[in-house]
mmCIF file of C-alpha atoms in Angstrom:
data_model
loop_
_atom_site.group_PDB
_atom_site.id
_atom_site.type_symbol
_atom_site.label_atom_id
_atom_site.label_comp_id
_atom_site.label_asym_id
_atom_site.label_seq_id
_atom_site.Cartn_x
_atom_site.Cartn_y
_atom_site.Cartn_z
ATOM 1 C CA UNK A 1 4.733 -19.029 -12.408
ATOM 2 C CA UNK A 2 4.799 -15.301 -11.937
ATOM 3 C CA UNK A 3 5.356 -14.150 -8.327
ATOM 4 C CA UNK A 4 3.214 -12.605 -6.972
ATOM 5 C CA UNK A 5 -0.072 -13.810 -8.433
ATOM 6 C CA UNK A 6 -2.434 -10.812 -8.913
ATOM 7 C CA UNK A 7 -6.156 -11.430 -9.748
ATOM 8 C CA UNK A 8 -8.677 -8.753 -10.737
ATOM 9 C CA UNK A 9 -12.213 -9.358 -9.603
ATOM 10 C CA UNK A 10 -15.379 -7.312 -10.489
ATOM 11 C CA UNK A 11 -18.225 -7.424 -7.920
ATOM 12 C CA UNK A 12 -21.299 -5.210 -7.803
ATOM 13 C CA UNK A 13 -19.509 -2.616 -9.997
ATOM 14 C CA UNK A 14 -16.426 -2.495 -7.850
ATOM 15 C CA UNK A 15 -12.938 -3.768 -8.663
ATOM 16 C CA UNK A 16 -10.864 -5.744 -6.235
ATOM 17 C CA UNK A 17 -7.272 -6.844 -6.740
ATOM 18 C CA UNK A 18 -6.158 -9.892 -4.948
ATOM 19 C CA UNK A 19 -2.444 -10.382 -4.343
ATOM 20 C CA UNK A 20 -0.992 -13.805 -3.316
ATOM 21 C CA UNK A 21 2.358 -12.809 -1.788
ATOM 22 C CA UNK A 22 3.061 -15.529 0.851
ATOM 23 C CA UNK A 23 4.612 -18.898 0.484
ATOM 24 C CA UNK A 24 2.836 -21.785 2.024
ATOM 25 C CA UNK A 25 5.011 -24.407 3.746
ATOM 26 C CA UNK A 26 4.336 -28.233 3.867
ATOM 27 C CA UNK A 27 2.000 -27.872 6.932
ATOM 28 C CA UNK A 28 -0.068 -25.028 5.358
ATOM 29 C CA UNK A 29 1.544 -22.115 7.170
ATOM 30 C CA UNK A 30 1.913 -18.913 5.191
ATOM 31 C CA UNK A 31 4.948 -16.612 5.469
ATOM 32 C CA UNK A 32 6.635 -13.885 3.450
ATOM 33 C CA UNK A 33 9.668 -11.715 3.802
ATOM 34 C CA UNK A 34 9.503 -7.862 3.829
ATOM 35 C CA UNK A 35 11.135 -7.982 0.302
ATOM 36 C CA UNK A 36 8.316 -10.284 -0.814
ATOM 37 C CA UNK A 37 5.723 -7.822 0.387
ATOM 38 C CA UNK A 38 7.436 -4.780 -1.139
ATOM 39 C CA UNK A 39 7.888 -6.445 -4.525
ATOM 40 C CA UNK A 40 4.237 -7.615 -4.367
ATOM 41 C CA UNK A 41 2.938 -4.033 -3.626
ATOM 42 C CA UNK A 42 5.138 -2.633 -6.464
ATOM 43 C CA UNK A 43 3.777 -5.276 -8.935
ATOM 44 C CA UNK A 44 0.229 -4.429 -7.669
ATOM 45 C CA UNK A 45 0.720 -0.732 -8.621
ATOM 46 C CA UNK A 46 2.014 -1.753 -12.054
ATOM 47 C CA UNK A 47 -0.900 -4.162 -12.555
ATOM 48 C CA UNK A 48 -3.413 -1.394 -11.726
ATOM 49 C CA UNK A 49 -1.649 0.979 -14.118
ATOM 50 C CA UNK A 50 -1.695 -1.532 -16.915
ATOM 51 C CA UNK A 51 -5.291 -2.627 -16.261
ATOM 52 C CA UNK A 52 -6.958 0.647 -15.395
ATOM 53 C CA UNK A 53 -7.113 2.431 -12.079
ATOM 54 C CA UNK A 54 -9.959 2.816 -9.734
ATOM 55 C CA UNK A 55 -11.122 5.598 -7.563
ATOM 56 C CA UNK A 56 -10.584 5.600 -4.680
ATOM 57 C CA UNK A 57 -8.051 2.844 -4.186
ATOM 58 C CA UNK A 58 -7.951 1.152 -0.834
ATOM 59 C CA UNK A 59 -5.278 -1.158 0.628
ATOM 60 C CA UNK A 60 -4.986 -2.917 4.001
ATOM 61 C CA UNK A 61 -1.633 -2.990 5.864
ATOM 62 C CA UNK A 62 -0.230 -5.708 3.725
ATOM 63 C CA UNK A 63 2.243 -8.220 5.255
ATOM 64 C CA UNK A 64 1.109 -7.923 8.851
ATOM 65 C CA UNK A 65 -1.330 -10.729 8.984
ATOM 66 C CA UNK A 66 -0.764 -14.180 7.557
ATOM 67 C CA UNK A 67 2.662 -13.149 6.170
ATOM 68 C CA UNK A 68 3.856 -12.797 9.731
ATOM 69 C CA UNK A 69 6.259 -10.035 9.192
ATOM 70 C CA UNK A 70 7.844 -8.700 12.414
ATOM 71 C CA UNK A 71 7.667 -5.073 11.352
ATOM 72 C CA UNK A 72 5.193 -2.795 13.151
ATOM 73 C CA UNK A 73 1.977 -1.583 11.546
ATOM 74 C CA UNK A 74 3.482 1.926 11.397
ATOM 75 C CA UNK A 75 6.515 0.638 9.523
ATOM 76 C CA UNK A 76 4.450 -1.175 6.957
ATOM 77 C CA UNK A 77 2.119 1.751 6.433
ATOM 78 C CA UNK A 78 5.171 3.998 5.682
ATOM 79 C CA UNK A 79 6.346 1.312 3.216
ATOM 80 C CA UNK A 80 3.014 1.340 1.476
ATOM 81 C CA UNK A 81 3.184 5.201 1.281
ATOM 82 C CA UNK A 82 6.650 5.258 -0.102
ATOM 83 C CA UNK A 83 5.811 2.595 -2.627
ATOM 84 C CA UNK A 84 2.592 4.290 -3.753
ATOM 85 C CA UNK A 85 4.257 7.717 -4.075
ATOM 86 C CA UNK A 86 7.100 6.219 -6.081
ATOM 87 C CA UNK A 87 4.614 4.602 -8.499
ATOM 88 C CA UNK A 88 2.685 7.840 -8.855
ATOM 89 C CA UNK A 89 5.818 9.850 -9.465
ATOM 90 C CA UNK A 90 6.008 8.460 -13.063
ATOM 91 C CA UNK A 91 2.312 7.880 -13.790
ATOM 92 C CA UNK A 92 -0.934 8.708 -12.029
ATOM 93 C CA UNK A 93 -3.352 5.821 -11.766
ATOM 94 C CA UNK A 94 -5.600 7.078 -9.002
ATOM 95 C CA UNK A 95 -6.284 10.350 -7.353
ATOM 96 C CA UNK A 96 -6.709 8.816 -3.798
ATOM 97 C CA UNK A 97 -5.252 6.042 -1.770
ATOM 98 C CA UNK A 98 -6.926 4.907 1.381
ATOM 99 C CA UNK A 99 -4.816 2.854 3.790
ATOM 100 C CA UNK A 100 -7.230 0.754 5.739
ATOM 101 C CA UNK A 101 -6.263 0.060 9.345
ATOM 102 C CA UNK A 102 -8.691 -2.092 11.335
ATOM 103 C CA UNK A 103 -9.805 -0.918 14.767
ATOM 104 C CA UNK A 104 -8.221 -4.083 16.176
ATOM 105 C CA UNK A 105 -4.860 -3.047 14.798
ATOM 106 C CA UNK A 106 -5.208 0.466 15.914
ATOM 107 C CA UNK A 107 -5.890 -0.579 19.542
ATOM 108 C CA UNK A 108 -3.671 -3.660 19.826
ATOM 109 C CA UNK A 109 -0.665 -2.341 17.943
ATOM 110 C CA UNK A 110 -0.951 1.218 19.020
ATOM 111 C CA UNK A 111 -0.749 2.685 15.516
ATOM 112 C CA UNK A 112 0.498 6.348 15.641
ATOM 113 C CA UNK A 113 -1.817 8.122 13.192
ATOM 114 C CA UNK A 114 -0.374 11.484 13.946
ATOM 115 C CA UNK A 115 3.112 10.306 12.929
ATOM 116 C CA UNK A 116 1.796 8.605 9.806
ATOM 117 C CA UNK A 117 -0.024 11.801 8.822
ATOM 118 C CA UNK A 118 3.161 13.693 9.207
ATOM 119 C CA UNK A 119 5.149 11.117 7.313
ATOM 120 C CA UNK A 120 2.562 11.119 4.508
ATOM 121 C CA UNK A 121 2.581 14.932 4.237
ATOM 122 C CA UNK A 122 6.345 15.066 4.185
ATOM 123 C CA UNK A 123 6.723 12.172 1.582
ATOM 124 C CA UNK A 124 4.159 13.762 -0.719
ATOM 125 C CA UNK A 125 5.484 17.250 -0.398
ATOM 126 C CA UNK A 126 9.135 16.435 -1.090
ATOM 127 C CA UNK A 127 8.762 13.775 -3.818
ATOM 128 C CA UNK A 128 9.580 14.994 -7.304
ATOM 129 C CA UNK A 129 6.897 14.035 -9.829
ATOM 130 C CA UNK A 130 7.853 13.812 -13.512
ATOM 131 C CA UNK A 131 6.564 16.750 -15.464
ATOM 132 C CA UNK A 132 5.116 18.286 -12.269
ATOM 133 C CA UNK A 133 5.881 21.949 -11.616
ATOM 134 C CA UNK A 134 3.745 22.021 -8.518
ATOM 135 C CA UNK A 135 6.161 21.507 -5.663
ATOM 136 C CA UNK A 136 3.570 22.158 -2.940
ATOM 137 C CA UNK A 137 1.745 18.805 -3.345
ATOM 138 C CA UNK A 138 0.605 17.588 -0.035
ATOM 139 C CA UNK A 139 -0.728 14.156 1.167
ATOM 140 C CA UNK A 140 -3.694 14.278 3.586
ATOM 141 C CA UNK A 141 -4.397 11.754 6.327
ATOM 142 C CA UNK A 142 -7.177 11.441 8.734
ATOM 143 C CA UNK A 143 -6.745 13.622 11.819
#
């Protein structure tokens, strides 16, 4: 069996990618390591590249729910950003990524949007893209 299992669904003209990244123990409790989540996200980008991208691409803060990672939402958003930018550095498969943060997570986990916007801008600005002579590429977050 290939880990993680990625399934593509089409519904009402929209494409959804489902990623099974957690292991289930004998009492039905899911868990995953940070490495499991990062490998899964990387394989998701590759799956999208191989099977056609969508516009815009949206992703939740993977690993912070049923996977029970101890990392903060801010840390996991930064990991998603780094993984996405790395995937885009060799091949563009979408023009836009939306990282979806629930209002519950924003309030309960005190997600620092200002810091994440700064991190996104910095990461996009200073990542070298293959065949890209435009060194002023900037990422934009919500303000």
